[in-house]
Coordinates of C-alpha atoms in Angstrom, one line a residue:
Chain D
M1 CA 96.6 135.3 6.8
A2 CA 96.7 133.9 10.3
Q3 CA 98.3 136.4 12.7
D4 CA 99.2 133.8 15.2
K5 CA 101.7 132.1 12.9
R6 CA 104.0 134.9 11.9
V7 CA 107.7 134.6 11.2
G8 CA 109.8 135.3 14.3
I9 CA 112.8 137.6 14.0
V10 CA 115.9 137.5 16.2
L11 CA 118.5 140.3 16.0
V12 CA 121.9 139.1 17.1
S13 CA 124.6 141.7 18.1
H14 CA 127.7 141.7 20.2
S15 CA 125.9 144.3 22.3
K16 CA 122.7 143.7 24.2
E17 CA 121.8 147.4 23.9
V18 CA 122.3 147.4 20.1
A19 CA 120.2 144.3 19.6
D20 CA 117.3 145.4 21.9
S21 CA 117.4 149.0 20.5
V22 CA 117.3 147.8 16.9
A23 CA 114.3 145.6 17.8
A24 CA 112.6 148.6 19.4
L25 CA 113.4 150.8 16.4
A26 CA 112.1 148.2 13.9
L27 CA 108.9 147.9 15.9
G28 CA 108.5 151.6 16.1
L29 CA 109.1 152.2 12.4
A30 CA 106.9 149.3 11.4
G31 CA 104.1 150.6 13.5
V32 CA 103.2 147.1 14.8
P33 CA 104.1 147.0 18.5
E34 CA 103.2 143.4 18.9
A35 CA 105.3 141.9 16.1
P36 CA 107.5 138.9 17.1
V37 CA 111.0 140.5 17.1
T38 CA 113.5 140.4 19.9
G39 CA 117.2 141.1 20.5
A40 CA 119.7 138.5 21.4
G41 CA 122.8 140.6 22.2
G42 CA 125.9 140.3 24.3
L43 CA 126.8 137.7 26.8
P44 CA 124.4 136.3 29.4
G45 CA 126.3 138.0 32.3
G46 CA 126.6 141.3 30.4
G47 CA 129.5 142.4 28.3
L48 CA 130.1 142.3 24.6
G49 CA 130.1 139.0 22.8
T50 CA 127.8 136.4 21.2
S51 CA 125.9 133.9 23.2
A52 CA 124.6 130.7 21.6
E53 CA 122.3 130.2 24.6
L54 CA 120.7 133.6 24.3
I55 CA 120.3 133.2 20.5
T56 CA 118.7 129.7 20.9
E57 CA 116.4 130.8 23.7
A58 CA 115.3 133.9 21.7
A59 CA 114.7 131.8 18.5
H60 CA 112.5 129.4 20.4
R61 CA 110.6 132.2 22.1
M62 CA 109.9 133.9 18.8
D63 CA 108.9 130.7 17.0
S64 CA 105.2 130.3 16.5
G65 CA 105.4 127.7 13.8
A66 CA 106.2 129.9 10.7
G67 CA 110.0 129.8 11.2
V68 CA 112.6 132.2 12.5
A69 CA 114.7 134.7 10.6
L70 CA 118.0 135.6 12.3
L71 CA 119.8 138.9 11.5
V72 CA 123.3 139.4 12.8
D73 CA 126.0 142.0 13.1
L74 CA 129.4 140.5 12.4
G75 CA 132.2 138.1 13.3
S76 CA 131.3 135.7 16.0
A77 CA 127.6 136.6 15.6
V78 CA 127.7 135.3 12.0
L79 CA 129.8 132.2 13.0
T80 CA 127.7 131.3 16.0
V81 CA 124.4 131.3 14.1
K82 CA 126.0 129.4 11.2
S83 CA 127.3 126.8 13.6
L84 CA 123.9 126.5 15.3
L85 CA 122.3 126.0 12.0
A86 CA 124.9 123.4 11.0
E87 CA 124.2 121.5 14.2
G88 CA 120.6 120.9 13.1
D89 CA 118.7 120.5 16.3
E90 CA 119.5 123.7 18.2
L91 CA 117.1 126.1 16.5
P92 CA 113.5 125.8 15.6
E93 CA 112.6 124.6 12.1
P94 CA 112.8 126.4 9.7
A95 CA 115.4 128.9 10.9
R96 CA 117.4 131.0 8.5
L97 CA 120.4 133.3 8.7
V98 CA 119.5 136.3 6.7
D99 CA 122.3 138.1 4.8
A100 CA 121.2 141.6 5.5
P101 CA 122.4 144.8 7.1
L102 CA 121.2 144.7 10.8
V103 CA 119.3 147.9 11.1
E104 CA 117.8 148.3 7.6
G105 CA 117.2 144.6 7.4
A106 CA 115.4 144.4 10.7
V107 CA 113.0 147.1 9.7
A108 CA 112.2 145.4 6.4
A109 CA 111.9 142.0 8.1
V110 CA 109.6 143.2 10.8
V111 CA 107.3 145.1 8.4
T112 CA 107.1 142.1 6.1
A113 CA 106.7 139.5 8.9
A114 CA 103.9 141.6 10.5
G115 CA 101.9 141.3 7.3
G116 CA 102.0 137.6 7.6
A117 CA 104.5 136.8 4.9
D118 CA 106.4 133.5 5.0
L119 CA 110.1 133.0 6.0
E120 CA 111.4 133.2 2.4
T121 CA 109.6 136.5 1.7
V122 CA 110.7 138.0 5.0
A123 CA 114.3 137.0 4.3
A124 CA 114.1 138.4 0.8
A125 CA 112.8 141.7 2.0
A126 CA 115.6 142.0 4.6
E127 CA 118.2 141.1 2.0
E128 CA 116.9 143.7 -0.4
A129 CA 117.9 146.3 2.2
Y130 CA 121.5 146.0 0.8
A131 CA 120.2 147.5 -2.4
Y132 CA 119.0 150.6 -0.6
R133 CA 121.6 153.2 -1.5
K134 CA 122.0 156.4 0.5
L135 CA 123.9 158.3 -2.2
Chain L
M1 CA 142.5 93.0 20.2
S2 CA 145.7 92.0 18.3
E3 CA 144.0 93.0 15.1
E4 CA 143.5 96.5 16.5
L5 CA 147.0 96.7 17.6
T6 CA 148.4 96.0 14.2
D7 CA 146.1 98.7 12.7
D8 CA 148.8 101.3 12.5
E9 CA 151.1 102.6 15.2
G10 CA 149.5 100.3 17.6
R11 CA 148.2 103.0 19.9
E12 CA 144.5 102.8 20.6
L13 CA 142.9 106.0 22.0
D14 CA 139.8 105.6 24.3
A15 CA 137.4 108.1 25.7
A16 CA 139.5 108.6 28.8
F17 CA 142.4 109.7 26.6
F18 CA 140.3 112.4 25.0
V19 CA 139.2 113.6 28.4
R20 CA 142.8 113.8 29.5
W21 CA 143.7 115.7 26.3
L22 CA 141.0 118.3 26.8
T23 CA 141.8 118.6 30.5
A24 CA 145.4 119.2 29.6
A25 CA 144.2 121.7 26.9
A26 CA 142.3 123.6 29.6
E27 CA 145.4 123.8 31.8
A28 CA 147.5 125.0 28.8
V29 CA 144.9 127.6 27.9
D30 CA 144.7 128.8 31.5
R31 CA 148.5 129.0 31.7
E32 CA 148.8 130.9 28.4
A33 CA 145.6 133.0 28.7
D34 CA 147.5 136.2 29.4
Q35 CA 149.7 135.7 26.4
L36 CA 146.7 134.9 24.1
T37 CA 145.0 138.1 25.2
E38 CA 148.2 140.1 24.7
L39 CA 148.5 138.7 21.1
D40 CA 144.8 139.6 20.6
S41 CA 145.3 143.2 21.8
P42 CA 147.0 144.9 18.9
I43 CA 145.0 143.1 16.1
G44 CA 141.9 141.9 17.9
D45 CA 139.6 142.8 20.8
A46 CA 141.8 141.5 23.6
D47 CA 139.4 138.8 24.7
H48 CA 140.9 135.6 23.3
G49 CA 142.6 134.4 26.5
G50 CA 139.6 135.0 28.7
N51 CA 137.2 133.5 26.2
M52 CA 139.3 130.4 25.7
R53 CA 139.8 130.0 29.4
R54 CA 136.0 130.3 30.1
G55 CA 135.3 127.8 27.3
F56 CA 137.9 125.2 28.2
F57 CA 137.1 125.4 31.9
A58 CA 133.5 124.7 31.0
V59 CA 134.7 121.7 28.8
R60 CA 136.8 120.4 31.7
D61 CA 133.8 120.7 34.1
A62 CA 131.4 119.1 31.6
L63 CA 133.7 116.1 31.0
G64 CA 134.5 115.8 34.7
S65 CA 131.0 115.6 35.9
E66 CA 129.6 113.3 33.2
P67 CA 132.4 111.8 31.0
P68 CA 130.9 110.2 27.8
G69 CA 131.8 106.7 26.9
T70 CA 133.3 107.1 23.4
P71 CA 136.0 109.4 21.9
G72 CA 133.4 110.8 19.5
A73 CA 131.0 111.6 22.2
V74 CA 133.7 113.3 24.3
L75 CA 134.6 115.6 21.4
M76 CA 131.0 116.4 20.5
L77 CA 130.2 117.3 24.1
A78 CA 133.3 119.4 24.3
G79 CA 132.5 121.2 21.0
R80 CA 128.9 121.9 22.0
T81 CA 130.2 123.3 25.3
L82 CA 132.6 125.6 23.6
V83 CA 129.9 127.0 21.2
S84 CA 127.7 127.8 24.2
T85 CA 130.3 129.3 26.6
V86 CA 133.1 131.0 24.7
G87 CA 131.2 134.1 23.5
G88 CA 133.7 135.0 20.7
A89 CA 134.4 133.7 17.3
S90 CA 136.7 131.0 18.7
G91 CA 133.6 129.4 20.2
P92 CA 131.8 128.3 17.0
L93 CA 135.2 127.7 15.3
Y94 CA 136.7 125.4 17.9
G95 CA 133.3 124.0 18.6
T96 CA 132.9 123.1 15.0
L97 CA 136.4 121.6 15.0
L98 CA 135.7 119.3 17.9
R99 CA 132.1 118.4 17.0
R100 CA 132.9 117.5 13.4
T101 CA 136.0 115.6 14.5
G102 CA 133.9 113.7 17.1
K103 CA 131.2 113.0 14.6
A104 CA 133.7 111.6 12.1
L105 CA 135.0 109.2 14.8
G106 CA 131.5 107.7 15.1
D107 CA 130.6 105.6 18.1
A108 CA 133.8 103.5 18.3
G109 CA 135.0 102.8 21.8
Q110 CA 138.6 103.2 20.7
V111 CA 140.3 104.9 17.7
S112 CA 143.7 104.7 16.2
E113 CA 146.0 107.7 15.6
K114 CA 145.3 107.1 11.9
E115 CA 141.6 107.4 12.5
L116 CA 142.0 110.4 14.6
A117 CA 144.1 112.0 11.8
G118 CA 141.3 111.4 9.3
A119 CA 138.7 112.8 11.6
L120 CA 140.8 115.9 12.4
R121 CA 141.0 116.5 8.7
T122 CA 137.2 116.5 8.5
G123 CA 137.0 118.8 11.5
V124 CA 139.6 121.3 10.1
D125 CA 137.8 121.3 6.7
A126 CA 134.6 122.2 8.5
V127 CA 136.3 125.1 10.2
A128 CA 137.6 126.3 6.9
Q129 CA 134.1 126.1 5.4
L130 CA 132.5 127.9 8.4
A131 CA 135.0 130.7 8.4
G132 CA 135.3 130.9 4.6
A133 CA 139.1 131.1 5.2
S134 CA 142.1 129.2 3.8
E135 CA 145.8 128.9 4.5
G136 CA 147.6 132.2 4.6
D137 CA 144.7 134.3 5.8
K138 CA 146.3 134.6 9.2
T139 CA 143.9 132.5 11.2
M140 CA 143.8 129.3 13.3
L141 CA 143.9 127.4 10.0
D142 CA 147.5 128.4 9.6
A143 CA 148.3 126.1 12.5
L144 CA 145.7 123.5 12.0
L145 CA 146.3 122.8 8.3
P146 CA 150.0 122.0 8.7
A147 CA 149.2 119.8 11.7
V148 CA 146.7 117.7 9.9
G149 CA 149.1 117.7 6.9
A150 CA 151.8 116.2 9.1
L151 CA 149.3 113.6 10.5
S152 CA 148.0 112.5 7.2
E153 CA 151.6 111.9 6.1
G154 CA 151.9 109.6 9.0
H155 CA 154.4 111.7 11.0
G156 CA 152.5 111.4 14.3
L157 CA 151.2 113.7 16.9
A158 CA 154.5 115.2 18.1
A159 CA 155.3 116.2 14.5
A160 CA 151.8 117.6 14.1
S161 CA 152.3 119.7 17.3
T162 CA 155.6 121.0 15.9
A163 CA 154.0 121.8 12.6
A164 CA 151.2 123.7 14.3
E165 CA 153.7 125.7 16.4
R166 CA 155.7 126.6 13.3
G167 CA 152.5 127.5 11.4
A168 CA 151.5 129.8 14.2
E169 CA 154.9 131.5 14.2
A170 CA 154.7 131.9 10.4
T171 CA 151.5 134.0 10.8
T172 CA 153.5 137.0 12.1
P173 CA 154.5 138.5 8.7
L174 CA 151.1 137.8 7.2
Q175 CA 148.4 140.4 6.5
A176 CA 145.0 139.3 8.0
R177 CA 142.3 138.6 5.5
K178 CA 139.6 137.3 7.9
G179 CA 138.1 138.4 11.2
R180 CA 138.5 141.7 13.0
A181 CA 142.2 141.9 12.3
S182 CA 141.5 142.2 8.6
Y183 CA 140.1 145.7 9.2
L184 CA 143.6 146.7 10.1
G185 CA 145.0 145.9 6.7
E186 CA 148.8 146.2 6.6
R187 CA 148.8 147.1 10.3
S188 CA 148.0 143.5 11.1
I189 CA 151.5 142.5 9.8
G190 CA 154.1 141.8 12.4
H191 CA 151.8 140.2 15.0
Q192 CA 151.4 136.5 15.6
D193 CA 147.8 135.4 15.2
P194 CA 146.1 134.6 18.5
G195 CA 143.9 131.9 17.0
A196 CA 146.8 130.1 15.4
T197 CA 148.6 130.3 18.7
S198 CA 145.8 128.7 20.7
S199 CA 145.4 126.0 18.0
A200 CA 149.1 125.2 18.5
L201 CA 148.5 125.0 22.2
L202 CA 145.7 122.4 21.7
L203 CA 147.9 120.3 19.4
A204 CA 150.8 120.5 22.0
A205 CA 148.4 119.3 24.7
L206 CA 147.3 116.4 22.4
A207 CA 150.9 115.4 21.7
Q208 CA 151.9 115.5 25.3
T209 CA 148.8 113.5 26.4
A210 CA 149.7 110.8 23.8
A211 CA 153.3 110.9 25.0
L212 CA 152.2 110.1 28.5
G213 CA 150.8 106.8 27.3
V214 CA 147.6 104.8 27.5
S215 CA 147.1 105.0 31.3
G216 CA 147.8 108.7 31.6
T217 CA 151.0 108.1 33.5
E218 CA 154.4 107.4 32.0
A219 CA 154.1 104.5 29.6
E220 CA 155.6 101.3 31.0
N221 CA 155.9 99.3 27.8
G222 CA 158.5 99.3 25.0
T223 CA 157.1 102.4 23.4
G224 CA 157.7 104.5 26.5
A225 CA 161.1 105.9 25.5
E226 CA 159.9 106.9 22.1
S227 CA 156.8 108.5 23.5
G228 CA 158.8 110.3 26.1
E229 CA 161.0 111.8 23.4
A230 CA 157.9 113.0 21.5
G231 CA 156.6 114.6 24.7
R232 CA 159.8 116.5 25.2
T233 CA 159.8 117.7 21.6
A234 CA 156.2 118.9 22.0
N235 CA 157.1 120.6 25.3
G236 CA 160.1 122.2 23.6
G237 CA 157.9 123.5 20.8
A238 CA 155.3 125.0 23.1

Protein backbone atom coordinates (compact mmCIF):
# COMPACT_ATOMS: atom_id res chain seq x y z
CA MET A 1 0.00 0.00 0.00
CA ALA A 2 1.47 3.32 -1.03
CA GLN A 3 2.40 5.29 2.08
CA ASP A 4 2.25 8.63 0.29
CA LYS A 5 -1.51 8.34 -0.25
CA ARG A 6 -2.91 7.87 3.21
CA VAL A 7 -6.23 9.14 4.46
CA GLY A 8 -5.84 12.47 6.23
CA ILE A 9 -7.47 13.02 9.61
CA VAL A 10 -8.69 16.34 10.96
CA LEU A 11 -9.77 16.66 14.59
CA VAL A 12 -12.21 19.53 15.15
CA SER A 13 -12.80 20.85 18.65
CA HIS A 14 -14.02 24.11 20.16
CA SER A 15 -10.59 24.21 21.83
CA LYS A 16 -7.28 24.41 19.98
CA GLU A 17 -5.58 22.72 22.92
CA VAL A 18 -8.02 19.80 22.89
CA ALA A 19 -7.74 19.31 19.13
CA ASP A 20 -3.93 19.48 19.07
CA SER A 21 -3.55 17.33 22.18
CA VAL A 22 -5.88 14.62 20.90
CA ALA A 23 -3.88 14.60 17.66
CA ALA A 24 -0.65 14.18 19.65
CA LEU A 25 -2.25 11.51 21.83
CA ALA A 26 -3.47 9.54 18.82
CA LEU A 27 -0.04 9.74 17.19
CA GLY A 28 1.64 8.61 20.36
CA LEU A 29 -0.71 5.68 20.95
CA ALA A 30 -0.59 4.66 17.31
CA GLY A 31 3.20 4.65 17.36
CA VAL A 32 3.40 6.28 13.98
CA PRO A 33 4.76 9.79 14.50
CA GLU A 34 4.42 10.79 10.86
CA ALA A 35 0.75 9.91 10.28
CA PRO A 36 -1.33 12.66 8.62
CA VAL A 37 -3.42 13.88 11.53
CA THR A 38 -3.88 17.43 12.74
CA GLY A 39 -6.06 19.48 15.03
CA ALA A 40 -8.34 22.26 13.85
CA GLY A 41 -9.53 23.74 17.10
CA GLY A 42 -10.81 27.05 18.38
CA LEU A 43 -10.97 30.36 16.58
CA PRO A 44 -8.18 31.77 14.40
CA GLY A 45 -7.42 34.50 16.91
CA GLY A 46 -7.59 32.15 19.89
CA GLY A 47 -10.59 31.45 22.07
CA LEU A 48 -13.21 28.74 22.06
CA GLY A 49 -15.27 28.16 18.94
CA THR A 50 -15.31 26.55 15.54
CA SER A 51 -13.57 28.02 12.52
CA ALA A 52 -14.57 26.99 9.01
CA GLU A 53 -11.33 28.52 7.76
CA LEU A 54 -9.12 26.50 10.09
CA ILE A 55 -11.02 23.31 9.27
CA THR A 56 -10.83 23.87 5.53
CA GLU A 57 -7.15 24.74 5.68
CA ALA A 58 -6.37 21.67 7.82
CA ALA A 59 -8.32 19.36 5.52
CA HIS A 60 -6.42 20.54 2.45
CA ARG A 61 -3.12 20.27 4.32
CA MET A 62 -3.90 16.66 5.34
CA ASP A 63 -5.16 15.61 1.91
CA SER A 64 -2.76 13.54 -0.16
CA GLY A 65 -5.33 12.15 -2.56
CA ALA A 66 -6.90 9.40 -0.44
CA GLY A 67 -9.52 11.61 1.19
CA VAL A 68 -9.96 13.21 4.57
CA ALA A 69 -11.81 12.00 7.68
CA LEU A 70 -13.10 14.71 10.01
CA LEU A 71 -13.81 13.92 13.66
CA VAL A 72 -15.57 16.58 15.73
CA ASP A 73 -16.57 17.32 19.29
CA LEU A 74 -20.06 18.85 19.43
CA GLY A 75 -22.47 21.64 18.55
CA SER A 76 -21.04 24.11 16.08
CA ALA A 77 -18.17 21.75 15.23
CA VAL A 78 -20.72 19.25 13.91
CA LEU A 79 -22.78 21.91 12.15
CA THR A 80 -19.80 23.67 10.59
CA VAL A 81 -18.38 20.49 9.08
CA LYS A 82 -21.83 19.43 7.88
CA SER A 83 -22.39 22.77 6.19
CA LEU A 84 -18.91 22.69 4.60
CA LEU A 85 -19.70 19.24 3.20
CA ALA A 86 -23.08 20.45 1.95
CA GLU A 87 -21.40 23.35 0.16
CA GLY A 88 -19.56 20.86 -2.02
CA ASP A 89 -16.41 22.71 -3.02
CA GLU A 90 -14.88 23.75 0.30
CA LEU A 91 -13.27 20.47 1.37
CA PRO A 92 -11.06 18.07 -0.58
CA GLU A 93 -12.76 15.11 -2.28
CA PRO A 94 -13.63 12.76 -0.75
CA ALA A 95 -14.15 14.22 2.72
CA ARG A 96 -16.27 12.60 5.38
CA LEU A 97 -17.69 13.61 8.73
CA VAL A 98 -17.10 10.58 10.94
CA ASP A 99 -19.70 9.81 13.60
CA ALA A 100 -17.31 8.85 16.38
CA PRO A 101 -16.19 9.86 19.88
CA LEU A 102 -13.34 12.33 19.43
CA VAL A 103 -10.57 10.75 21.52
CA GLU A 104 -11.24 7.05 21.01
CA GLY A 105 -12.23 7.62 17.38
CA ALA A 106 -9.06 9.59 16.69
CA VAL A 107 -6.84 6.78 17.97
CA ALA A 108 -8.69 4.19 15.90
CA ALA A 109 -8.64 6.41 12.81
CA VAL A 110 -4.93 7.20 13.03
CA VAL A 111 -3.93 3.57 13.55
CA THR A 112 -6.10 2.48 10.62
CA ALA A 113 -5.03 5.30 8.33
CA ALA A 114 -1.35 4.72 9.11
CA GLY A 115 -1.74 1.19 7.79
CA GLY A 116 -2.86 2.54 4.44
CA ALA A 117 -6.59 1.77 4.70
CA ASP A 118 -9.06 3.67 2.54
CA LEU A 119 -11.42 6.38 3.81
CA GLU A 120 -14.36 4.05 4.33
CA THR A 121 -12.28 1.66 6.43
CA VAL A 122 -10.80 4.50 8.48
CA ALA A 123 -14.27 5.91 9.14
CA ALA A 124 -15.64 2.50 10.07
CA ALA A 125 -12.79 1.93 12.53
CA ALA A 126 -13.43 5.28 14.20
CA GLU A 127 -17.18 4.69 14.37
CA GLU A 128 -16.60 1.32 15.96
CA ALA A 129 -15.09 3.17 18.91
CA TYR A 130 -18.67 3.83 20.09
CA ALA A 131 -18.97 0.09 20.74
CA TYR A 132 -15.99 0.09 23.10
CA ARG A 133 -17.65 -0.11 26.52
CA LYS A 134 -15.79 0.83 29.66
CA LEU A 135 -18.02 -1.04 32.08
CA MET B 1 -41.54 45.32 -17.02
CA SER B 2 -45.31 45.64 -16.67
CA GLU B 3 -45.55 41.86 -16.65
CA GLU B 4 -43.17 41.72 -13.71
CA LEU B 5 -45.15 44.33 -11.86
CA THR B 6 -48.33 42.30 -12.10
CA ASP B 7 -46.59 39.20 -10.78
CA ASP B 8 -47.87 39.58 -7.24
CA GLU B 9 -47.68 42.54 -4.90
CA GLY B 10 -45.84 44.44 -7.60
CA ARG B 11 -42.67 44.93 -5.62
CA GLU B 12 -39.49 43.78 -7.32
CA LEU B 13 -36.47 43.31 -5.09
CA ASP B 14 -33.01 43.76 -6.60
CA ALA B 15 -29.47 43.08 -5.36
CA ALA B 16 -29.25 46.54 -3.79
CA PHE B 17 -32.35 45.77 -1.72
CA PHE B 18 -30.73 42.66 -0.29
CA VAL B 19 -27.54 44.57 0.49
CA ARG B 20 -29.67 47.17 2.33
CA TRP B 21 -31.45 44.40 4.25
CA LEU B 22 -28.24 42.75 5.40
CA THR B 23 -26.69 46.11 6.27
CA ALA B 24 -29.76 46.90 8.36
CA ALA B 25 -29.48 43.44 9.90
CA ALA B 26 -25.86 44.16 10.87
CA GLU B 27 -26.99 47.38 12.55
CA ALA B 28 -29.80 45.58 14.39
CA VAL B 29 -27.49 42.81 15.54
CA ASP B 30 -24.95 45.37 16.72
CA ARG B 31 -27.64 47.31 18.60
CA GLU B 32 -29.06 44.17 20.24
CA ALA B 33 -25.78 42.26 20.72
CA ASP B 34 -25.72 42.78 24.47
CA GLN B 35 -29.29 41.54 24.79
CA LEU B 36 -28.53 38.48 22.65
CA THR B 37 -25.56 37.62 24.83
CA GLU B 38 -27.62 38.19 27.96
CA LEU B 39 -30.25 35.74 26.69
CA ASP B 40 -27.45 33.31 25.86
CA SER B 41 -25.96 33.50 29.36
CA PRO B 42 -28.36 31.36 31.43
CA ILE B 43 -28.92 28.65 28.79
CA GLY B 44 -25.97 28.97 26.39
CA ASP B 45 -22.33 30.00 26.42
CA ALA B 46 -22.88 33.76 26.39
CA ASP B 47 -21.36 34.35 22.97
CA HIS B 48 -24.36 34.82 20.68
CA GLY B 49 -24.25 38.61 20.57
CA GLY B 50 -20.52 38.79 19.92
CA ASN B 51 -20.63 35.99 17.37
CA MET B 52 -23.52 37.53 15.46
CA ARG B 53 -21.93 40.97 15.54
CA ARG B 54 -18.63 39.63 14.17
CA GLY B 55 -20.44 37.66 11.46
CA PHE B 56 -22.78 40.40 10.29
CA PHE B 57 -20.08 43.08 10.38
CA ALA B 58 -18.07 40.79 8.08
CA VAL B 59 -21.14 40.42 5.85
CA ARG B 60 -21.61 44.18 5.71
CA ASP B 61 -17.93 44.67 4.82
CA ALA B 62 -17.96 41.92 2.18
CA LEU B 63 -21.07 43.34 0.52
CA GLY B 64 -19.79 46.90 0.79
CA SER B 65 -16.45 46.23 -0.87
CA GLU B 66 -17.73 44.06 -3.71
CA PRO B 67 -21.53 43.96 -3.97
CA PRO B 68 -22.69 41.07 -6.21
CA GLY B 69 -25.12 41.82 -9.03
CA THR B 70 -28.05 39.56 -8.20
CA PRO B 71 -30.15 38.88 -5.08
CA GLY B 72 -29.10 35.24 -5.11
CA ALA B 73 -25.40 36.09 -5.26
CA VAL B 74 -25.75 38.65 -2.44
CA LEU B 75 -27.32 36.05 -0.16
CA MET B 76 -24.83 33.34 -1.07
CA LEU B 77 -21.85 35.62 -0.38
CA ALA B 78 -23.44 36.67 2.92
CA GLY B 79 -24.05 33.05 3.90
CA ARG B 80 -20.54 31.99 3.04
CA THR B 81 -19.17 34.91 5.05
CA LEU B 82 -21.24 33.94 8.11
CA VAL B 83 -20.02 30.33 8.01
CA SER B 84 -16.41 31.48 7.96
CA THR B 85 -16.59 34.26 10.54
CA VAL B 86 -19.17 33.56 13.25
CA GLY B 87 -17.36 30.79 15.13
CA GLY B 88 -20.48 29.38 16.83
CA ALA B 89 -23.41 27.24 15.76
CA SER B 90 -25.22 30.30 14.41
CA GLY B 91 -22.56 30.56 11.67
CA PRO B 92 -23.39 27.36 9.81
CA LEU B 93 -27.09 27.76 10.66
CA TYR B 94 -27.56 31.32 9.38
CA GLY B 95 -24.99 30.63 6.68
CA THR B 96 -27.08 27.73 5.44
CA LEU B 97 -30.25 29.82 5.65
CA LEU B 98 -28.85 32.59 3.46
CA ARG B 99 -26.93 30.36 1.06
CA ARG B 100 -29.84 28.04 0.36
CA THR B 101 -32.24 30.95 0.07
CA GLY B 102 -29.83 32.62 -2.35
CA LYS B 103 -29.36 29.46 -4.34
CA ALA B 104 -33.12 29.04 -4.63
CA LEU B 105 -33.40 32.55 -6.07
CA GLY B 106 -31.13 31.55 -8.94
CA ASP B 107 -29.50 34.24 -11.07
CA ALA B 108 -32.50 36.53 -11.54
CA GLY B 109 -31.66 40.21 -11.40
CA GLN B 110 -34.88 40.97 -9.50
CA VAL B 111 -37.22 38.80 -7.48
CA SER B 112 -40.75 39.28 -6.24
CA GLU B 113 -41.81 38.96 -2.61
CA LYS B 114 -43.55 35.77 -3.58
CA GLU B 115 -40.33 34.34 -5.01
CA LEU B 116 -38.45 35.42 -1.91
CA ALA B 117 -41.08 33.68 0.24
CA GLY B 118 -40.57 30.43 -1.65
CA ALA B 119 -36.79 30.70 -1.46
CA LEU B 120 -36.87 31.45 2.27
CA ARG B 121 -38.96 28.31 2.77
CA THR B 122 -36.21 26.34 1.03
CA GLY B 123 -33.59 28.01 3.22
CA VAL B 124 -35.47 27.37 6.45
CA ASP B 125 -36.05 23.74 5.51
CA ALA B 126 -32.30 23.37 4.96
CA VAL B 127 -31.63 24.81 8.42
CA ALA B 128 -34.08 22.31 9.95
CA GLN B 129 -32.33 19.48 8.16
CA LEU B 130 -28.84 20.63 9.18
CA ALA B 131 -29.83 21.02 12.82
CA GLY B 132 -32.11 17.99 12.93
CA ALA B 133 -34.57 20.27 14.72
CA SER B 134 -38.24 21.06 14.31
CA GLU B 135 -40.76 23.55 15.65
CA GLY B 136 -41.00 23.56 19.44
CA ASP B 137 -37.38 22.50 20.09
CA LYS B 138 -36.61 26.04 21.35
CA THR B 139 -34.39 27.07 18.45
CA MET B 140 -34.27 29.73 15.74
CA LEU B 141 -36.78 27.60 13.82
CA ASP B 142 -39.45 28.70 16.29
CA ALA B 143 -39.14 32.19 14.80
CA LEU B 144 -38.30 31.25 11.21
CA LEU B 145 -41.07 28.69 10.62
CA PRO B 146 -43.94 31.02 11.64
CA ALA B 147 -42.37 33.74 9.48
CA VAL B 148 -42.20 31.63 6.33
CA GLY B 149 -45.67 30.35 7.18
CA ALA B 150 -47.02 33.91 7.16
CA LEU B 151 -45.18 34.65 3.91
CA SER B 152 -46.45 31.56 2.13
CA GLU B 153 -49.99 32.53 3.11
CA GLY B 154 -49.38 35.84 1.35
CA HIS B 155 -49.43 38.05 4.43
CA GLY B 156 -46.29 39.94 3.48
CA LEU B 157 -43.01 40.81 5.14
CA ALA B 158 -44.37 42.94 7.98
CA ALA B 159 -46.64 40.08 9.06
CA ALA B 160 -43.73 37.66 8.75
CA SER B 161 -41.68 39.88 11.06
CA THR B 162 -44.50 39.97 13.60
CA ALA B 163 -44.87 36.18 13.39
CA ALA B 164 -41.14 35.74 14.01
CA GLU B 165 -41.25 38.08 16.99
CA ARG B 166 -44.19 36.20 18.51
CA GLY B 167 -42.52 32.89 17.77
CA ALA B 168 -39.37 34.02 19.57
CA GLU B 169 -41.38 35.17 22.59
CA ALA B 170 -43.20 31.85 22.62
CA THR B 171 -39.91 29.97 23.15
CA THR B 172 -39.74 31.18 26.77
CA PRO B 173 -41.87 28.39 28.33
CA LEU B 174 -40.33 25.68 26.13
CA GLN B 175 -37.76 23.14 27.23
CA ALA B 176 -34.80 23.05 24.86
CA ARG B 177 -34.35 19.87 22.88
CA LYS B 178 -31.39 20.97 20.72
CA GLY B 179 -28.05 22.62 21.28
CA ARG B 180 -26.21 23.35 24.48
CA ALA B 181 -29.38 24.50 26.23
CA SER B 182 -30.79 20.97 25.93
CA TYR B 183 -28.21 19.78 28.49
CA LEU B 184 -30.01 21.94 31.05
CA GLY B 185 -33.25 20.00 30.71
CA GLU B 186 -36.05 21.68 32.65
CA ARG B 187 -33.75 24.52 33.69
CA SER B 188 -33.93 25.80 30.09
CA ILE B 189 -37.59 26.66 30.73
CA GLY B 190 -38.32 30.33 31.40
CA HIS B 191 -35.69 31.83 29.08
CA GLN B 192 -36.31 33.21 25.60
CA ASP B 193 -34.18 31.45 23.02
CA PRO B 194 -31.31 33.65 21.75
CA GLY B 195 -31.34 32.12 18.26
CA ALA B 196 -35.06 32.67 17.82
CA THR B 197 -34.53 36.24 19.04
CA SER B 198 -31.80 36.97 16.49
CA SER B 199 -33.94 35.38 13.78
CA ALA B 200 -36.75 37.78 14.66
CA LEU B 201 -34.26 40.67 14.41
CA LEU B 202 -33.31 39.62 10.88
CA LEU B 203 -36.96 39.39 9.84
CA ALA B 204 -37.65 42.81 11.36
CA ALA B 205 -34.74 44.27 9.38
CA LEU B 206 -36.15 42.69 6.23
CA ALA B 207 -39.62 44.12 6.81
CA GLN B 208 -38.23 47.56 7.61
CA THR B 209 -36.03 47.56 4.52
CA ALA B 210 -39.02 46.63 2.37
CA ALA B 211 -41.12 49.33 4.03
CA LEU B 212 -38.54 51.94 3.08
CA GLY B 213 -39.27 51.25 -0.56
CA VAL B 214 -37.37 50.45 -3.71
CA SER B 215 -34.85 53.26 -3.56
CA GLY B 216 -33.91 52.78 0.06
CA THR B 217 -35.55 56.06 1.01
CA GLU B 218 -39.19 56.72 1.83
CA ALA B 219 -41.29 55.37 -1.03
CA GLU B 220 -42.63 58.16 -3.19
CA ASN B 221 -45.36 56.28 -5.04
CA GLY B 222 -48.87 55.17 -4.08
CA THR B 223 -47.68 52.25 -1.97
CA GLY B 224 -45.70 54.53 0.32
CA ALA B 225 -48.37 54.96 2.99
CA GLU B 226 -49.07 51.25 3.18
CA SER B 227 -45.37 50.41 3.34
CA GLY B 228 -44.79 53.03 6.01
CA GLU B 229 -47.49 51.43 8.11
CA ALA B 230 -45.81 48.06 7.72
CA GLY B 231 -42.53 49.63 8.80
CA ARG B 232 -44.03 50.99 12.00
CA THR B 233 -45.61 47.64 12.74
CA ALA B 234 -42.25 45.95 12.30
CA ASN B 235 -40.58 48.57 14.47
CA GLY B 236 -43.18 48.16 17.13
CA GLY B 237 -42.71 44.42 17.15
CA ALA B 238 -38.94 44.63 17.46
